[in-house]
Amino acid sequence: MSNNSKDTIFIGKKPLMTYVTSAIIQLATMPLITIKARGMTIAHAVDVAQIVLQKTKPAFVIGDVKIGSESLVSQDGKNRDVSSIEISLKRAEA
Amino acid sequence: MSNNSKDTIFIGKKPLMTYVTSAIIQLATMPLITIKARGMTIAHAVDVAQIVLQKTKPAFVIGDVKIGSESLVSQDGKNRDVSSIEISLKRAEA
C-alpha cells in the first residue's frame, strides 16, 4: 500500500526511512503533505512524522491529525473495520 | 504501562476491550477522557477510540489528537525516542 500521489504518503511495509525521505523531498516543493496509514502501520506513520520533524527542525510542524475507521473486505470476504490515521505536515510560519 | 488515573487511559498489553470498557465507564461520569499510548500500541489507542465511538454512537466524539515523541531510557541504558499519541474523547454537543 505505497501509492505516493503528489502530496500524500501511504505507509506500507518498507523501511521507515524510505517514507521519511519521500516526505522531506515532497515538503521541499509542497506547502503541506499528508501521511496516511491503516491498522498496525499507524504507529509507523507517527514515527515518520516525528523523524521528519527532528531531522528538519524547525522547518516544519504537525498540522491536523485525524483518526478514523474504514470498512475493508478481508481475504475471506468478510467486512472488517480498520483504524486509520492522517497526519499533515506543513511549513512552520516564519 | 496501564495506570488509569481518573480521566486518562494508558494503552498497554491487555486485550482492547479492557480499555474500551474502562473508557465507556469513565465517560459515564467525566466530560472528557484522554487515551494515551506509545510505540506500537499507538494503533491500539486508535482502535479503542474507534470502538468506543461505534459502540456509543452518537454520544461521544473525538476531541484533540496529539502526536509527539518521548525520550526514554531503554533496558540497555541508551536513550531512545519513542512516538506517542494522545486522543481525547468527549461528549457530543446536544
CSV table of C-alpha atoms in Angstrom, one decimal:
chain,number,residue,atom,x,y,z
A,1,MET,CA,0.0,0.0,0.0
A,2,SER,CA,2.5,2.6,-1.1
A,3,ASN,CA,0.9,5.0,-3.6
A,4,ASN,CA,2.7,8.3,-3.2
A,5,SER,CA,0.4,10.7,-5.0
A,6,LYS,CA,1.8,14.2,-5.1
A,7,ASP,CA,1.2,15.3,-1.5
A,8,THR,CA,0.2,12.1,0.2
A,9,ILE,CA,2.4,9.3,1.6
A,10,PHE,CA,0.8,5.9,2.4
A,11,ILE,CA,2.8,4.0,4.9
A,12,GLY,CA,3.3,0.4,3.9
A,13,LYS,CA,5.8,-2.3,4.7
A,14,LYS,CA,9.0,-0.6,3.5
A,15,PRO,CA,11.7,0.7,6.0
A,16,LEU,CA,10.7,3.9,7.8
A,17,MET,CA,13.5,5.9,6.3
A,18,THR,CA,12.0,5.3,2.8
A,19,TYR,CA,8.9,7.3,3.9
A,20,VAL,CA,11.0,9.9,5.8
A,21,THR,CA,13.0,10.6,2.6
A,22,SER,CA,9.9,10.8,0.5
A,23,ALA,CA,8.3,13.2,2.9
A,24,ILE,CA,11.3,15.5,3.1
A,25,ILE,CA,11.5,15.5,-0.8
A,26,GLN,CA,7.8,16.3,-1.2
A,27,LEU,CA,8.0,19.1,1.5
A,28,ALA,CA,10.7,20.7,-0.5
A,29,THR,CA,8.2,21.6,-3.2
A,30,MET,CA,4.8,21.5,-1.4
A,31,PRO,CA,3.5,23.6,1.4
A,32,LEU,CA,1.7,20.7,3.1
A,33,ILE,CA,1.8,16.9,2.8
A,34,THR,CA,-0.3,14.2,4.4
A,35,ILE,CA,1.0,10.9,5.8
A,36,LYS,CA,-1.7,8.2,5.8
A,37,ALA,CA,-1.7,4.7,7.4
A,38,ARG,CA,-4.1,1.9,8.5
A,39,GLY,CA,-4.0,-0.7,11.1
A,40,MET,CA,-0.7,-1.6,12.7
A,41,THR,CA,1.2,0.8,10.4
A,42,ILE,CA,-0.4,3.7,12.3
A,43,ALA,CA,2.5,3.7,14.7
A,44,HIS,CA,4.9,3.9,11.8
A,45,ALA,CA,3.1,7.0,10.5
A,46,VAL,CA,3.6,8.7,13.8
A,47,ASP,CA,7.3,7.6,13.8
A,48,VAL,CA,7.8,9.0,10.3
A,49,ALA,CA,6.2,12.4,11.2
A,50,GLN,CA,8.4,12.7,14.3
A,51,ILE,CA,11.6,11.7,12.5
A,52,VAL,CA,10.8,14.3,9.7
A,53,LEU,CA,10.3,17.0,12.3
A,54,GLN,CA,13.5,16.0,14.2
A,55,LYS,CA,15.6,16.0,11.0
A,56,THR,CA,14.3,19.3,9.6
A,57,LYS,CA,13.8,21.2,12.9
A,58,PRO,CA,12.4,23.9,13.0
A,59,ALA,CA,11.3,24.0,9.3
A,60,PHE,CA,8.0,22.0,9.6
A,61,VAL,CA,5.2,21.4,12.1
A,62,ILE,CA,2.4,19.0,12.6
A,63,GLY,CA,-0.8,20.3,11.1
A,64,ASP,CA,-4.0,18.3,11.6
A,65,VAL,CA,-4.1,14.7,13.0
A,66,LYS,CA,-7.3,12.9,12.0
A,67,ILE,CA,-8.2,9.4,13.1
A,68,GLY,CA,-11.0,7.3,11.7
A,69,SER,CA,-12.2,3.8,10.7
A,70,GLU,CA,-12.5,2.3,7.3
A,71,SER,CA,-14.6,-0.8,6.4
A,72,LEU,CA,-12.5,-3.1,4.3
A,73,VAL,CA,-13.2,-6.5,2.8
A,74,SER,CA,-10.6,-9.0,4.1
A,75,GLN,CA,-9.3,-12.0,2.2
A,76,ASP,CA,-12.0,-14.3,3.5
A,77,GLY,CA,-14.6,-11.9,2.0
A,78,LYS,CA,-15.8,-10.6,5.4
A,79,ASN,CA,-16.1,-6.8,6.1
A,80,ARG,CA,-13.7,-5.6,8.8
A,81,ASP,CA,-13.3,-2.1,10.4
A,82,VAL,CA,-9.7,-1.0,10.3
A,83,SER,CA,-8.5,2.1,12.1
A,84,SER,CA,-6.8,4.8,10.1
A,85,ILE,CA,-4.8,8.0,10.7
A,86,GLU,CA,-4.0,11.1,8.6
A,87,ILE,CA,-1.1,13.3,9.8
A,88,SER,CA,-0.5,16.6,7.9
A,89,LEU,CA,2.9,18.2,8.0
A,90,LYS,CA,3.3,21.8,6.9
A,91,ARG,CA,5.9,24.5,6.7
A,92,ALA,CA,6.3,26.4,10.1
A,93,GLU,CA,5.2,30.0,10.0
A,94,ALA,CA,8.3,32.2,9.6
B,1,MET,CA,2.0,0.6,31.4
B,2,SER,CA,-1.6,0.7,32.5
B,3,ASN,CA,-2.1,3.4,35.0
B,4,ASN,CA,-5.7,4.6,34.7
B,5,SER,CA,-5.7,7.9,36.5
B,6,LYS,CA,-9.2,9.4,36.7
B,7,ASP,CA,-9.6,10.7,33.1
B,8,THR,CA,-6.6,9.0,31.4
B,9,ILE,CA,-6.3,5.6,29.9
B,10,PHE,CA,-2.8,4.3,29.1
B,11,ILE,CA,-2.9,1.5,26.5
B,12,GLY,CA,-0.7,-1.4,27.5
B,13,LYS,CA,-0.7,-5.1,26.6
B,14,LYS,CA,-4.2,-6.1,27.8
B,15,PRO,CA,-7.0,-7.0,25.4
B,16,LEU,CA,-8.5,-4.0,23.6
B,17,MET,CA,-12.0,-4.5,25.1
B,18,THR,CA,-10.4,-3.9,28.6
B,19,TYR,CA,-9.6,-0.4,27.6
B,20,VAL,CA,-12.9,0.1,25.7
B,21,THR,CA,-14.8,-0.8,28.8
B,22,SER,CA,-12.7,1.4,31.0
B,23,ALA,CA,-13.2,4.3,28.6
B,24,ILE,CA,-17.0,3.9,28.5
B,25,ILE,CA,-17.2,3.7,32.3
B,26,GLN,CA,-15.1,6.8,32.7
B,27,LEU,CA,-17.1,8.7,30.1
B,28,ALA,CA,-20.2,8.0,32.1
B,29,THR,CA,-19.0,10.3,34.8
B,30,MET,CA,-16.5,12.6,33.1
B,31,PRO,CA,-17.0,15.1,30.2
B,32,LEU,CA,-13.7,14.3,28.6
B,33,ILE,CA,-11.1,11.5,28.8
B,34,THR,CA,-7.7,11.0,27.1
B,35,ILE,CA,-6.4,7.8,25.7
B,36,LYS,CA,-2.6,7.7,25.7
B,37,ALA,CA,-0.2,5.2,24.0
B,38,ARG,CA,3.5,4.9,23.0
B,39,GLY,CA,5.3,2.9,20.3
B,40,MET,CA,3.4,0.0,18.7
B,41,THR,CA,0.4,0.4,21.0
B,42,ILE,CA,-0.4,3.7,19.2
B,43,ALA,CA,-2.5,1.7,16.7
B,44,HIS,CA,-4.4,0.1,19.6
B,45,ALA,CA,-5.2,3.5,21.0
B,46,VAL,CA,-6.9,4.5,17.7
B,47,ASP,CA,-8.7,1.1,17.7
B,48,VAL,CA,-10.0,1.7,21.2
B,49,ALA,CA,-11.2,5.2,20.3
B,50,GLN,CA,-13.0,4.0,17.2
B,51,ILE,CA,-14.7,1.1,19.0
B,52,VAL,CA,-15.9,3.4,21.8
B,53,LEU,CA,-17.4,5.7,19.2
B,54,GLN,CA,-19.0,2.8,17.3
B,55,LYS,CA,-20.5,1.3,20.5
B,56,THR,CA,-21.8,4.5,21.9
B,57,LYS,CA,-22.9,6.3,18.7
B,58,PRO,CA,-23.7,9.2,18.7
B,59,ALA,CA,-22.9,10.0,22.3
B,60,PHE,CA,-19.2,10.9,22.0
B,61,VAL,CA,-16.8,12.5,19.5
B,62,ILE,CA,-13.1,12.7,19.0
B,63,GLY,CA,-11.7,15.8,20.6
B,64,ASP,CA,-8.0,16.6,20.0
B,65,VAL,CA,-5.5,14.1,18.6
B,66,LYS,CA,-1.9,15.0,19.6
B,67,ILE,CA,1.2,13.1,18.5
B,68,GLY,CA,4.7,13.5,19.9
B,69,SER,CA,7.9,11.9,20.7
B,70,GLU,CA,9.3,11.0,24.2
B,71,SER,CA,12.9,10.2,25.0
B,72,LEU,CA,13.0,7.0,27.1
B,73,VAL,CA,16.0,5.1,28.6
B,74,SER,CA,15.8,1.5,27.2
B,75,GLN,CA,16.9,-1.6,29.1
B,76,ASP,CA,20.5,-1.3,27.8
B,77,GLY,CA,20.7,2.2,29.3
B,78,LYS,CA,20.6,4.0,25.9
B,79,ASN,CA,18.2,7.0,25.2
B,80,ARG,CA,15.6,6.2,22.6
B,81,ASP,CA,12.9,8.4,21.1
B,82,VAL,CA,9.5,6.7,21.2
B,83,SER,CA,6.5,8.1,19.4
B,84,SER,CA,3.4,8.9,21.4
B,85,ILE,CA,-0.3,9.7,20.8
B,86,GLU,CA,-3.0,11.4,22.9
B,87,ILE,CA,-6.6,11.0,21.8
B,88,SER,CA,-9.3,12.9,23.7
B,89,LEU,CA,-12.9,11.7,23.6
B,90,LYS,CA,-15.7,14.0,24.8
B,91,ARG,CA,-19.5,14.2,24.9
B,92,ALA,CA,-21.0,15.2,21.6
B,93,GLU,CA,-22.8,18.6,21.8
B,94,ALA,CA,-26.5,18.0,22.1
